[in-house]
Coordinates of C-alpha atoms in Angstrom, one line a residue:
M1 CA 16.0 -20.4 6.6
I2 CA 14.4 -17.1 5.5
T3 CA 16.4 -14.5 3.5
S4 CA 16.5 -10.8 4.1
M5 CA 15.8 -8.3 1.2
T6 CA 18.6 -6.0 2.3
G7 CA 22.2 -6.6 1.4
F8 CA 25.3 -5.3 -0.2
G9 CA 28.1 -6.6 -2.4
R10 CA 31.2 -5.0 -3.8
R11 CA 34.0 -6.2 -6.1
Q12 CA 37.0 -4.3 -7.6
G13 CA 39.5 -5.4 -10.2
A14 CA 42.5 -3.9 -12.0
W15 CA 42.2 -3.1 -15.7
L16 CA 45.4 -1.9 -17.4
D17 CA 46.4 1.0 -15.1
G18 CA 42.9 1.7 -14.0
T19 CA 40.2 0.0 -11.8
V20 CA 36.8 -1.5 -12.4
T21 CA 34.4 -1.2 -9.4
I22 CA 31.1 -2.9 -9.1
E23 CA 28.6 -2.3 -6.3
V24 CA 25.3 -4.1 -5.7
R25 CA 22.8 -3.2 -3.0
S26 CA 19.3 -4.3 -2.4
V27 CA 16.4 -2.9 -0.3
N28 CA 12.8 -3.8 0.5
H29 CA 10.3 -3.9 -2.3
R30 CA 7.0 -5.7 -2.9
F31 CA 8.3 -7.3 -6.0
L32 CA 11.7 -7.8 -7.7
E33 CA 13.0 -4.7 -9.5
A34 CA 16.5 -4.6 -10.9
S35 CA 18.3 -1.4 -11.9
I36 CA 21.6 -1.9 -13.8
R37 CA 23.9 1.2 -14.4
L38 CA 26.6 0.4 -16.9
P39 CA 29.1 2.6 -18.7
R40 CA 28.5 3.3 -22.4
L41 CA 29.5 0.5 -24.7
M42 CA 28.7 -2.1 -22.0
G43 CA 25.0 -2.1 -22.5
S44 CA 25.1 -5.6 -23.8
L45 CA 25.7 -6.8 -20.3
E46 CA 22.5 -5.4 -18.9
E47 CA 20.3 -8.3 -19.8
L48 CA 22.9 -10.8 -18.5
F49 CA 23.0 -9.1 -15.1
K50 CA 19.2 -8.8 -14.9
K51 CA 18.9 -12.6 -15.4
A52 CA 21.6 -13.1 -12.8
V53 CA 19.7 -10.9 -10.3
Q54 CA 16.6 -13.1 -10.9
E55 CA 18.6 -16.2 -10.0
Y56 CA 19.8 -14.8 -6.7
C57 CA 16.8 -12.7 -5.6
S58 CA 13.0 -13.2 -5.8
R59 CA 12.0 -9.9 -4.1
G60 CA 13.5 -6.5 -3.4
R61 CA 14.9 -3.6 -5.3
V62 CA 18.4 -4.4 -6.5
E63 CA 20.7 -1.7 -7.9
M64 CA 24.0 -2.5 -9.6
T65 CA 26.5 0.2 -10.5
V66 CA 29.6 -0.5 -12.7
S67 CA 32.2 2.2 -12.9
L68 CA 35.7 2.5 -14.5
Q69 CA 38.3 4.8 -13.1
G70 CA 41.2 6.1 -15.1
G71 CA 43.6 3.9 -17.0
R72 CA 44.4 3.4 -20.7
G73 CA 41.2 1.3 -20.9
S74 CA 39.0 4.3 -20.9
A75 CA 38.6 7.6 -22.7
R76 CA 37.5 11.0 -21.5
S77 CA 34.3 12.2 -23.1
P78 CA 31.9 15.1 -22.3
Q79 CA 28.5 14.1 -21.0
L80 CA 25.4 16.4 -21.2
D81 CA 22.9 16.4 -18.3
A82 CA 19.9 17.6 -20.4
A83 CA 17.4 17.4 -17.6
L84 CA 19.5 19.6 -15.4
A85 CA 20.0 22.1 -18.3
K86 CA 16.2 22.4 -18.7
Q87 CA 15.9 23.1 -15.0
Y88 CA 18.5 25.8 -15.1
Y89 CA 16.8 27.4 -18.2
Q90 CA 13.3 27.3 -16.5
T91 CA 14.8 28.9 -13.3
L92 CA 16.4 31.7 -15.3
R93 CA 13.2 32.3 -17.2
T94 CA 11.3 32.5 -13.9
L95 CA 14.0 34.9 -12.5
Q96 CA 13.7 37.1 -15.7
R97 CA 9.9 37.3 -15.4
T98 CA 10.0 38.0 -11.6
L99 CA 12.5 40.8 -11.8
K100 CA 11.4 42.0 -15.3
L101 CA 14.9 41.7 -16.7
K102 CA 15.9 42.2 -20.3
G103 CA 18.2 40.1 -22.4
S104 CA 18.2 36.6 -23.7
I105 CA 19.2 33.3 -22.2
D106 CA 21.7 31.9 -24.7
I107 CA 24.2 29.1 -25.0
G108 CA 26.9 31.4 -23.5
I109 CA 25.0 31.7 -20.2
M110 CA 24.1 28.0 -20.1
A111 CA 27.7 26.9 -20.7
G112 CA 28.7 28.8 -17.6
F113 CA 27.0 26.1 -15.4
R114 CA 29.8 23.6 -15.2
D115 CA 27.7 20.7 -13.9
I116 CA 25.6 20.7 -17.1
I117 CA 28.5 19.3 -19.2
V118 CA 31.0 17.1 -17.4
L119 CA 33.9 14.9 -18.5
S120 CA 33.6 11.2 -17.6
D121 CA 35.6 8.1 -18.1
Q122 CA 34.1 5.9 -20.8
P123 CA 35.5 2.4 -21.4
V124 CA 36.9 1.5 -24.8
D125 CA 35.1 -1.3 -26.6
D126 CA 37.2 -4.3 -25.4
P127 CA 35.9 -7.8 -25.1
K128 CA 38.4 -8.6 -22.3
L129 CA 37.1 -5.6 -20.3
A130 CA 33.5 -6.9 -20.8
K131 CA 34.6 -10.3 -19.5
L132 CA 36.2 -8.8 -16.4
V133 CA 33.0 -6.7 -15.7
E134 CA 30.9 -9.8 -16.1
K135 CA 33.1 -11.8 -13.7
L136 CA 33.2 -9.1 -11.1
G137 CA 29.5 -8.5 -11.4
L138 CA 28.6 -12.1 -10.8
Q139 CA 30.9 -12.2 -7.8
A140 CA 29.3 -9.0 -6.4
L141 CA 25.9 -10.6 -6.7
R142 CA 27.1 -13.7 -4.9
D143 CA 28.4 -11.5 -2.1
L144 CA 25.0 -9.7 -2.0
S145 CA 23.2 -13.1 -1.8
G146 CA 25.5 -14.2 1.0
M147 CA 24.8 -11.1 3.0
R148 CA 21.0 -11.4 2.5
K149 CA 21.2 -14.9 3.9
K150 CA 23.2 -13.8 6.9
E151 CA 20.7 -11.0 7.6
G152 CA 17.9 -13.5 7.1
A153 CA 19.4 -15.8 9.8
H154 CA 19.4 -12.8 12.3
L155 CA 15.8 -12.0 11.3
A156 CA 14.8 -15.6 11.9
Q157 CA 16.3 -15.6 15.4
D158 CA 14.5 -12.4 16.3
L159 CA 11.2 -13.5 14.9
L160 CA 11.3 -16.9 16.6
S161 CA 12.2 -15.2 19.9
R162 CA 9.2 -12.9 19.7
L163 CA 7.0 -15.8 18.6
K164 CA 8.1 -17.7 21.7
T165 CA 7.0 -14.7 23.8
I166 CA 3.6 -14.7 22.2
G167 CA 3.4 -18.5 22.9
A168 CA 4.1 -18.0 26.6
L169 CA 1.4 -15.3 26.8
K170 CA -1.0 -17.5 24.9
Q171 CA -0.4 -20.2 27.5
Q172 CA -1.2 -17.8 30.3
V173 CA -4.5 -17.0 28.6
A174 CA -5.3 -20.7 28.0
V175 CA -4.8 -21.4 31.8
R176 CA -7.0 -18.5 32.8
A177 CA -9.7 -19.1 30.1
P178 CA -11.7 -21.9 31.9
F179 CA -12.1 -19.8 35.0
V180 CA -13.4 -16.8 33.1
S181 CA -16.6 -18.6 31.8
Q182 CA -17.3 -20.0 35.3
E183 CA -16.8 -16.7 37.0
S184 CA -19.0 -15.0 34.4
F185 CA -21.8 -17.5 35.0
V186 CA -21.6 -17.0 38.8
R187 CA -21.4 -13.3 38.5
M188 CA -24.5 -13.0 36.2
T189 CA -26.4 -15.5 38.5
E190 CA -25.8 -13.2 41.5
R191 CA -26.8 -10.2 39.5
V192 CA -30.1 -11.7 38.4
K193 CA -30.9 -12.8 42.0
K194 CA -30.2 -9.3 43.2
L195 CA -32.5 -7.8 40.6
L196 CA -35.3 -10.3 41.4
N197 CA -34.8 -9.9 45.2
G198 CA -33.7 -13.5 45.4
E199 CA -36.8 -15.0 43.9
I200 CA -36.1 -16.9 40.7
P201 CA -39.3 -18.4 39.2
D202 CA -37.6 -20.7 36.7
I203 CA -34.1 -21.7 37.9
P204 CA -33.4 -24.3 35.1
R205 CA -34.3 -21.8 32.4
L206 CA -32.2 -19.1 34.1
H207 CA -29.2 -21.5 34.2
Q208 CA -29.7 -22.3 30.6
E209 CA -29.7 -18.7 29.5
L210 CA -26.7 -17.9 31.7
A211 CA -24.8 -20.8 30.3
V212 CA -25.4 -19.6 26.8
Y213 CA -24.3 -16.1 27.8
A214 CA -21.1 -17.5 29.4
D215 CA -20.4 -19.6 26.4
R216 CA -20.3 -16.5 24.2
G217 CA -17.1 -15.6 26.0
D218 CA -15.4 -18.9 25.4
I219 CA -12.1 -18.5 23.5
T220 CA -11.1 -22.1 23.1
E221 CA -11.5 -22.1 19.3
E222 CA -9.5 -18.8 19.0
L223 CA -6.7 -20.3 21.1
V224 CA -6.6 -23.4 18.9
R225 CA -6.5 -21.4 15.7
L226 CA -3.8 -19.1 17.1
D227 CA -1.7 -22.1 18.0
A228 CA -2.1 -23.5 14.5
H229 CA -1.0 -20.2 12.9
M230 CA 2.0 -20.0 15.2
V231 CA 3.1 -23.5 14.3
Q232 CA 2.8 -22.7 10.6
F233 CA 4.7 -19.4 11.2
H234 CA 7.5 -21.3 12.9
Q235 CA 7.7 -23.8 10.0
T236 CA 7.7 -21.0 7.4
V237 CA 10.6 -19.2 9.0
H238 CA 12.7 -22.4 8.6
S239 CA 11.7 -22.7 4.9
A240 CA 14.3 -22.2 2.2
Q241 CA 11.7 -20.7 -0.1
P242 CA 10.7 -17.0 -0.3
A243 CA 8.5 -16.6 2.7
G244 CA 7.8 -12.9 3.3
K245 CA 4.3 -12.8 1.9
T246 CA 3.3 -16.0 3.7
L247 CA 4.6 -14.7 7.0
D248 CA 2.7 -11.4 6.4
F249 CA -0.5 -13.3 5.9
L250 CA 0.0 -15.4 9.0
I251 CA 0.6 -12.3 11.0
Q252 CA -2.8 -10.9 9.9
E253 CA -4.5 -14.2 10.9
M254 CA -2.8 -14.3 14.3
G255 CA -3.8 -10.6 14.9
R256 CA -7.4 -11.5 14.1
E257 CA -7.5 -14.3 16.6
I258 CA -5.8 -12.2 19.3
N259 CA -8.2 -9.4 18.8
T260 CA -11.2 -11.8 19.1
I261 CA -9.7 -13.2 22.3
G262 CA -9.5 -9.7 23.7
S263 CA -13.0 -8.8 22.8
K264 CA -14.7 -12.0 24.0
A265 CA -12.9 -12.5 27.2
S266 CA -13.9 -9.8 29.7
D267 CA -11.1 -10.4 32.1
A268 CA -8.3 -8.1 33.3
T269 CA -5.6 -10.8 33.2
I270 CA -6.4 -11.9 29.7
A271 CA -6.7 -8.3 28.5
A272 CA -3.2 -7.6 29.8
A273 CA -1.8 -10.6 28.0
V274 CA -3.6 -9.6 24.8
V275 CA -2.0 -6.1 24.9
Q276 CA 1.5 -7.7 25.2
M277 CA 0.7 -10.2 22.4
K278 CA -0.3 -7.3 20.1
A279 CA 2.8 -5.4 20.9
E280 CA 5.0 -8.4 20.1
L281 CA 3.0 -9.1 16.9
E282 CA 3.5 -5.5 15.7
R283 CA 7.3 -5.9 16.2
I284 CA 7.2 -9.1 14.2
R285 CA 5.2 -7.3 11.5
E286 CA 7.9 -4.7 11.2
Q287 CA 10.6 -7.3 10.9
V288 CA 8.8 -9.4 8.3
Q289 CA 8.8 -6.4 6.0
N290 CA 12.5 -7.1 5.5
V291 CA 11.9 -10.8 4.6
E292 CA 12.2 -11.9 1.0

């Protein structure tokens, strides 16, 4: 069954008298993009977690955050937000120029902004702590994968339900289609007779031309292709492989056939069914954006 690109996983464990918390979340993305946020001294785990993300996910933006709160397994250290400090400095310079103020912007003024330098917990370099983070991180990724599969099952149910609706509408069109050509032929015949005051010099030739005209509105091929695309869509939804891009392509093909049916068949009943099919297909398109 298809898998969703959205999910969440969280694991927490005790370390000495503190806690280790790992959160993993994923959202839609055209490709696979992994962002791993680790405390200092744990950078060696980044590559391991990125490889693990690739094993569980093939598409989506995946963000993993590892944090350590309190405990003897961490040390308090000041952290500088240089980007924020530059923004404060530029803002003060702008204020100085705007109001034509005198004076200098020195370290004393900058130190007054408390969010430029903050204290944070940094883990000590302990192999046992790294092992715990690795274990919790992999568990959180498994939780994320499980949630993505559950979301995928719900998506599949919704997609197949809407596909079934399109199938019922397509059947209505197929039942109506043979009468459209015949009615078009009769209608054009009567129109020509009226224009010629009932005198038709070459009836066989007229019937031939009208038959060609009526055949232009035949939608049998479009219905057959639409049915084939729908069968493939149904099979792809049940596939265990990443299917989002394939489903998106099939939606485009189904939309092309539905549009052609609407333009070729000059019939109110078929036109109404086409409008409903387009509406359902658009809802399917929105949902498929979440499929891996």
